[in-house]
Short mmCIF file of C-alpha atoms in Angstrom, two decimals:
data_model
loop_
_atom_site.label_atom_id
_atom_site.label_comp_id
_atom_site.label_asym_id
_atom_site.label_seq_id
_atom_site.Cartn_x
_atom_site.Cartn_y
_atom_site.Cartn_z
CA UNK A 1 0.00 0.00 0.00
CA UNK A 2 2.10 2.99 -1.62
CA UNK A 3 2.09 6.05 0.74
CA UNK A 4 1.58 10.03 -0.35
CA UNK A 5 4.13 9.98 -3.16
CA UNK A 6 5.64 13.54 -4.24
CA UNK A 7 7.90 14.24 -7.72
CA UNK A 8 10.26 15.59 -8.33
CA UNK A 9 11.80 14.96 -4.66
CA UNK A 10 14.41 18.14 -5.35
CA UNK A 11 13.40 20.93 -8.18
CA UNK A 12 16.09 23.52 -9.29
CA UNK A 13 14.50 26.56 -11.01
CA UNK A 14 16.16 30.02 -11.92
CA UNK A 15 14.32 33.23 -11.36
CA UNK A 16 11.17 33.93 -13.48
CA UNK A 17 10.66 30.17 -14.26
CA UNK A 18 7.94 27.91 -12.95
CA UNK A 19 7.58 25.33 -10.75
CA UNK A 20 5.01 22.35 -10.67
CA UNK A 21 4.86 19.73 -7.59
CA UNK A 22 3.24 17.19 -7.64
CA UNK A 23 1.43 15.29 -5.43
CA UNK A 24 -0.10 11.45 -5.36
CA UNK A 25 -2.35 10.41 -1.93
CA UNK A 26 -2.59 7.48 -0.63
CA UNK A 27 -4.85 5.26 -2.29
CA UNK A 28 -8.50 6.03 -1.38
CA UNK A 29 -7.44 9.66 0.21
CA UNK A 30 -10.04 12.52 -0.86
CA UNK A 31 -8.68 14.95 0.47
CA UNK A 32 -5.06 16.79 0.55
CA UNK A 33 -3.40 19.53 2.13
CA UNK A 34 -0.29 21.79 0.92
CA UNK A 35 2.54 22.85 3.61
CA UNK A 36 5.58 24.87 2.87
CA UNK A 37 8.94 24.29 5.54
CA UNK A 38 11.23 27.34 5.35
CA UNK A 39 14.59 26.47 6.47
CA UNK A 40 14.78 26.35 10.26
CA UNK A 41 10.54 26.64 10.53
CA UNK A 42 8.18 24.68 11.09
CA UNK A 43 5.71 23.75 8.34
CA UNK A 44 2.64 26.31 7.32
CA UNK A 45 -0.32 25.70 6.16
CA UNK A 46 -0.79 26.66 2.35
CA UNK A 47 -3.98 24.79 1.22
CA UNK A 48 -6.75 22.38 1.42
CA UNK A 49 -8.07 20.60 -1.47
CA UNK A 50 -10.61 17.64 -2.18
CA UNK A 51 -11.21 16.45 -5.45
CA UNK A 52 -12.02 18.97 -7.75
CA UNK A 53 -12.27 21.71 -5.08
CA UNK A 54 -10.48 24.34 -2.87
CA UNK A 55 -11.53 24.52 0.37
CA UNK A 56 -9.28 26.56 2.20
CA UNK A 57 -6.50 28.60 0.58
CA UNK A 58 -6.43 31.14 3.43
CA UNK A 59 -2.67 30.22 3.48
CA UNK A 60 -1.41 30.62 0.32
CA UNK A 61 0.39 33.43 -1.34
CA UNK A 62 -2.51 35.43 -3.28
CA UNK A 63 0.19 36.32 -5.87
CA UNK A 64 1.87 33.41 -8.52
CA UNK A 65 0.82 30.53 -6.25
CA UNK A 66 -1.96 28.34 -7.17
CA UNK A 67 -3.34 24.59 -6.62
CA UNK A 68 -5.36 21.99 -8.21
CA UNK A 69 -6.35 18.70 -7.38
CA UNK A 70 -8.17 17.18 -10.50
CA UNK A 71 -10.46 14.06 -10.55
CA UNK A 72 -8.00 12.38 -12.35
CA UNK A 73 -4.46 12.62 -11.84
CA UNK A 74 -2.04 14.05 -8.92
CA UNK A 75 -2.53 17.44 -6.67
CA UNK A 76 -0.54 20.23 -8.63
CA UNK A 77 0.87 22.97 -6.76
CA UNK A 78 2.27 25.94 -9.39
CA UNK A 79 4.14 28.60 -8.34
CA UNK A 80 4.77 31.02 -11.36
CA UNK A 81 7.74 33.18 -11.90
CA UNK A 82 9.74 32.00 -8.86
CA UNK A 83 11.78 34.30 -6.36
CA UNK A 84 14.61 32.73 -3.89
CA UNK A 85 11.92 33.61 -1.26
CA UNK A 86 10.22 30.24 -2.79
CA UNK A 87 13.30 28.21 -1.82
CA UNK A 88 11.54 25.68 0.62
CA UNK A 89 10.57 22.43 1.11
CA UNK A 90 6.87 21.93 0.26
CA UNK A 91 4.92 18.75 1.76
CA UNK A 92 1.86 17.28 0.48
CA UNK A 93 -0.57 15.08 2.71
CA UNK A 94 -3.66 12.99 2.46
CA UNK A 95 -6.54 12.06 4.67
CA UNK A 96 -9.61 10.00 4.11
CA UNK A 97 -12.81 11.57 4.07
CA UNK A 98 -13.82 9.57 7.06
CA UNK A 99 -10.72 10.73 9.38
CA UNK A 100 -9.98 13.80 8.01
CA UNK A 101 -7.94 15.51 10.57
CA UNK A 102 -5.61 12.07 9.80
CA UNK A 103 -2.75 13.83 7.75
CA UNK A 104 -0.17 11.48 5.67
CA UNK A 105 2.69 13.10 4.79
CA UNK A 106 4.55 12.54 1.75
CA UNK A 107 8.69 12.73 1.77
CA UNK A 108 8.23 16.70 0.46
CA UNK A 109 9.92 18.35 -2.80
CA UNK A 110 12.90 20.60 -2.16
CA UNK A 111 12.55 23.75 -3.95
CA UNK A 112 15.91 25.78 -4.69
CA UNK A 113 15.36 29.23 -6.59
CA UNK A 114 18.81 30.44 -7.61
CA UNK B 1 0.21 35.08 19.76
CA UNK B 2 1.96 31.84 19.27
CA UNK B 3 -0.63 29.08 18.68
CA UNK B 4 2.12 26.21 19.07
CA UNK B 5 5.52 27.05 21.43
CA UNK B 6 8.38 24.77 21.47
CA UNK B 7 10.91 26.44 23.65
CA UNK B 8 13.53 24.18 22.98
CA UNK B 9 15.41 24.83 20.17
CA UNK B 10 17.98 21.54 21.06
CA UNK B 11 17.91 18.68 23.39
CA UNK B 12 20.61 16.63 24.38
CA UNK B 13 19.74 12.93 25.94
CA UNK B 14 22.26 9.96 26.65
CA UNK B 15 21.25 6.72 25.01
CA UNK B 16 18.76 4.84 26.68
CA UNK B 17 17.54 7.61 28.93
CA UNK B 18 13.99 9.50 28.54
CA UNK B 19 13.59 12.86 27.15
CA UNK B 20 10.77 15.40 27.34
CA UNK B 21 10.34 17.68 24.73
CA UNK B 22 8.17 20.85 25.55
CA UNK B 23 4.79 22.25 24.22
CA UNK B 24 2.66 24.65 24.60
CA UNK B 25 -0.61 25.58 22.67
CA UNK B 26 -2.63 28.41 22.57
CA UNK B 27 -6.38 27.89 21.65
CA UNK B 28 -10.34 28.91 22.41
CA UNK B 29 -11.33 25.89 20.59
CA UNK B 30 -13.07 23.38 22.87
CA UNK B 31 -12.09 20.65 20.28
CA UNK B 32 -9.21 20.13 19.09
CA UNK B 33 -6.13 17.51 18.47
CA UNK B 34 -2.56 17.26 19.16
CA UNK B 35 0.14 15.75 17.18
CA UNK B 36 4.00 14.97 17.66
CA UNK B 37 5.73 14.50 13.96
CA UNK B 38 9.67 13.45 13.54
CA UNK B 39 11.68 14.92 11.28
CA UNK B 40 15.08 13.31 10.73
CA UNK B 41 18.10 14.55 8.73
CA UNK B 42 16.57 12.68 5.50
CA UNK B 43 13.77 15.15 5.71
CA UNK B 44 10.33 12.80 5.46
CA UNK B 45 7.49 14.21 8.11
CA UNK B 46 6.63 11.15 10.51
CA UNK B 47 3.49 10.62 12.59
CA UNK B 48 4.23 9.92 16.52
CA UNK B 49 1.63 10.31 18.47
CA UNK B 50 -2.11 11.68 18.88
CA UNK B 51 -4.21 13.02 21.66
CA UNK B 52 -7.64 15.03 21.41
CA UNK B 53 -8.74 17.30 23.38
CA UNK B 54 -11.48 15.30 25.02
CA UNK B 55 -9.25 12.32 25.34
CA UNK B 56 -9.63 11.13 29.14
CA UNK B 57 -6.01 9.27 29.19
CA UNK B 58 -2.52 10.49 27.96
CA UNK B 59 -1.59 8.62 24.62
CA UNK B 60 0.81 6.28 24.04
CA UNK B 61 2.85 4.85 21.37
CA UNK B 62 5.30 2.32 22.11
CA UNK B 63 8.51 4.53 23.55
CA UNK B 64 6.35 7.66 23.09
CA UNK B 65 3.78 8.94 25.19
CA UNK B 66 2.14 12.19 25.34
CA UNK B 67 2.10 14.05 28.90
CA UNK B 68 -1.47 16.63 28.32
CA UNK B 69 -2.12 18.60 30.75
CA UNK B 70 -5.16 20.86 29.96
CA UNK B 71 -5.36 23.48 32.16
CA UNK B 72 -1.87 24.42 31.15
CA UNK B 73 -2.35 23.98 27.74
CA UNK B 74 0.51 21.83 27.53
CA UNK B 75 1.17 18.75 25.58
CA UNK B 76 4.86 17.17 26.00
CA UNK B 77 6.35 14.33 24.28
CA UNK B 78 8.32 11.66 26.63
CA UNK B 79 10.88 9.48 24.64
CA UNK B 80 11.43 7.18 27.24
CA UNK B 81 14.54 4.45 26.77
CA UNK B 82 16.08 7.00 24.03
CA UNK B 83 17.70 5.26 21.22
CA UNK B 84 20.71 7.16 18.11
CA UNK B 85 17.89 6.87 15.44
CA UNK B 86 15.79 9.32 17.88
CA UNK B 87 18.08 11.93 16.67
CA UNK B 88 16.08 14.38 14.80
CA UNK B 89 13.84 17.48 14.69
CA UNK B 90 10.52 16.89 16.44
CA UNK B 91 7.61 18.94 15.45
CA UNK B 92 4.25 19.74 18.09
CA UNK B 93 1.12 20.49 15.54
CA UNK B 94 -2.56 21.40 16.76
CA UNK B 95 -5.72 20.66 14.55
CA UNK B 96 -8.09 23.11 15.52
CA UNK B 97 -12.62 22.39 14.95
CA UNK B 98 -12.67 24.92 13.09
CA UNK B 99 -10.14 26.56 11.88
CA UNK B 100 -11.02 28.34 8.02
CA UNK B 101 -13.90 26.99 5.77
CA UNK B 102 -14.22 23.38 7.77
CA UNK B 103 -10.01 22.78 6.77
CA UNK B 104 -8.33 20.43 9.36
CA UNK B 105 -5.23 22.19 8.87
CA UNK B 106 -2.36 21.84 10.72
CA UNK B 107 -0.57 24.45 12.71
CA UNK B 108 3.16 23.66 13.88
CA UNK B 109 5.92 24.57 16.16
CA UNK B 110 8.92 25.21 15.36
CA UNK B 111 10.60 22.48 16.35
CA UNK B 112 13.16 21.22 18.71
CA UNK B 113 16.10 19.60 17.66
CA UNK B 114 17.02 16.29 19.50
CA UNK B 115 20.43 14.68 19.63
CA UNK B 116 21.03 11.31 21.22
CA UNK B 117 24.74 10.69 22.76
CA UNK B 118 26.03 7.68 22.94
#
């Protein structure tokens, strides 16, 4: 039973390009949530998404950030025209709709702007 | 205000002692949960331990267990019998009832950094 799987694990992108993470939840997992781990922080809260929906985006960037989670296919998180301020790790994580406070984590994608 | 405070920045434990890492949580929510993640060197986030707010007993897992005390707002994490693969950052999180649009997001600490001596 595959965990939350995220690609690419580490992402180098120059300034002004964009980046795409992806995320895969764990087999039967509705719902997923976006974090972003600044070196030496904890993780924040970025976004919550079911299937086809955003339900809470309260913590995302309102500019050059955005996130999907299709009916088919992974969870994309896009962050357009990238600043070193991106450089981060960003987690994924799943829950079922019937524990949904039960957070999976995946291993994270490493984000370097240079 | 800080909603999660983890006043350790590093620990230092000899090998097969026990360890309590420090937190403190700030909330009005009558329900909510309380989670201890592990973060070692290689990066991955990994679940430890659960309690909820109405939860009559501390939790335990295995070598963890979770020392809440309500009324303080506090909810510690004992390693007890601490091994070298304990080394690594340990994270306090709260899930709040309802924090934003029905989200169960998680809100973190920042960590405390735990190194085991042999």
């Amino acid at each position: 039973n595959a965990g939350v799987m995220q690609n690419p694990r580490h992402l180098v992108r120059r300034r002004g390009q964009e980046a795409r993470l992806r995320c895969s939840p764990m087999k039967g997992h509705s719902h997923v949530y976006w974090y972003r781990q600044l070196p030496e922080e904890g993780l924040k809260f970025m976004v919550y998404l079911q299937k086809e929906n955003i339900i809470d985006e309260s913590g995302m960037p309102k500019e050059r950030f955005s996130a999907e989670f299709p009916k088919e296919g992974p969870s994309i998180l896009r962050i357009q025209q990238v600043v070193r301020g991106d450089s981060a790790a960003y987690f994924c994580a799943s829950s079922p709709a019937s524990v949904p406070d039960t957070q999976y984590f995946g291993p994270g994608t490493r984000l370097t702007v240079l | 205000a800080q909603k999660i405070t983890q006043t350790q920045p590093g620990m230092f434990v000899q090998e097969k002692e026990a360890v309590t890492l420090d937190c403190t949580y700030d909330t009005s929510d009558p329900s909510y949960g309380l989670f201890w993640y592990k973060q070692p060197s290689s990066g991955e986030m990994i679940f430890l331990i659960y309690q909820g707010s109405y939860d009559q007993q501390n939790a335990t897992e295995g070598r963890y267990s979770l020392n809440f005390q309500k009324a303080r707002k506090s909810a510690n994490l004992v390693i007890s019998a601490s091994q070298l693969g304990d080394s690594a950052m340990y994270f306090c999180a709260m899930r709040e009832a309802y924090s934003g649009a029905g989200s169960y997001q998680l809100t973190f600490g920042k960590g405390t950094k735990l190194s085991v001596i042999p």
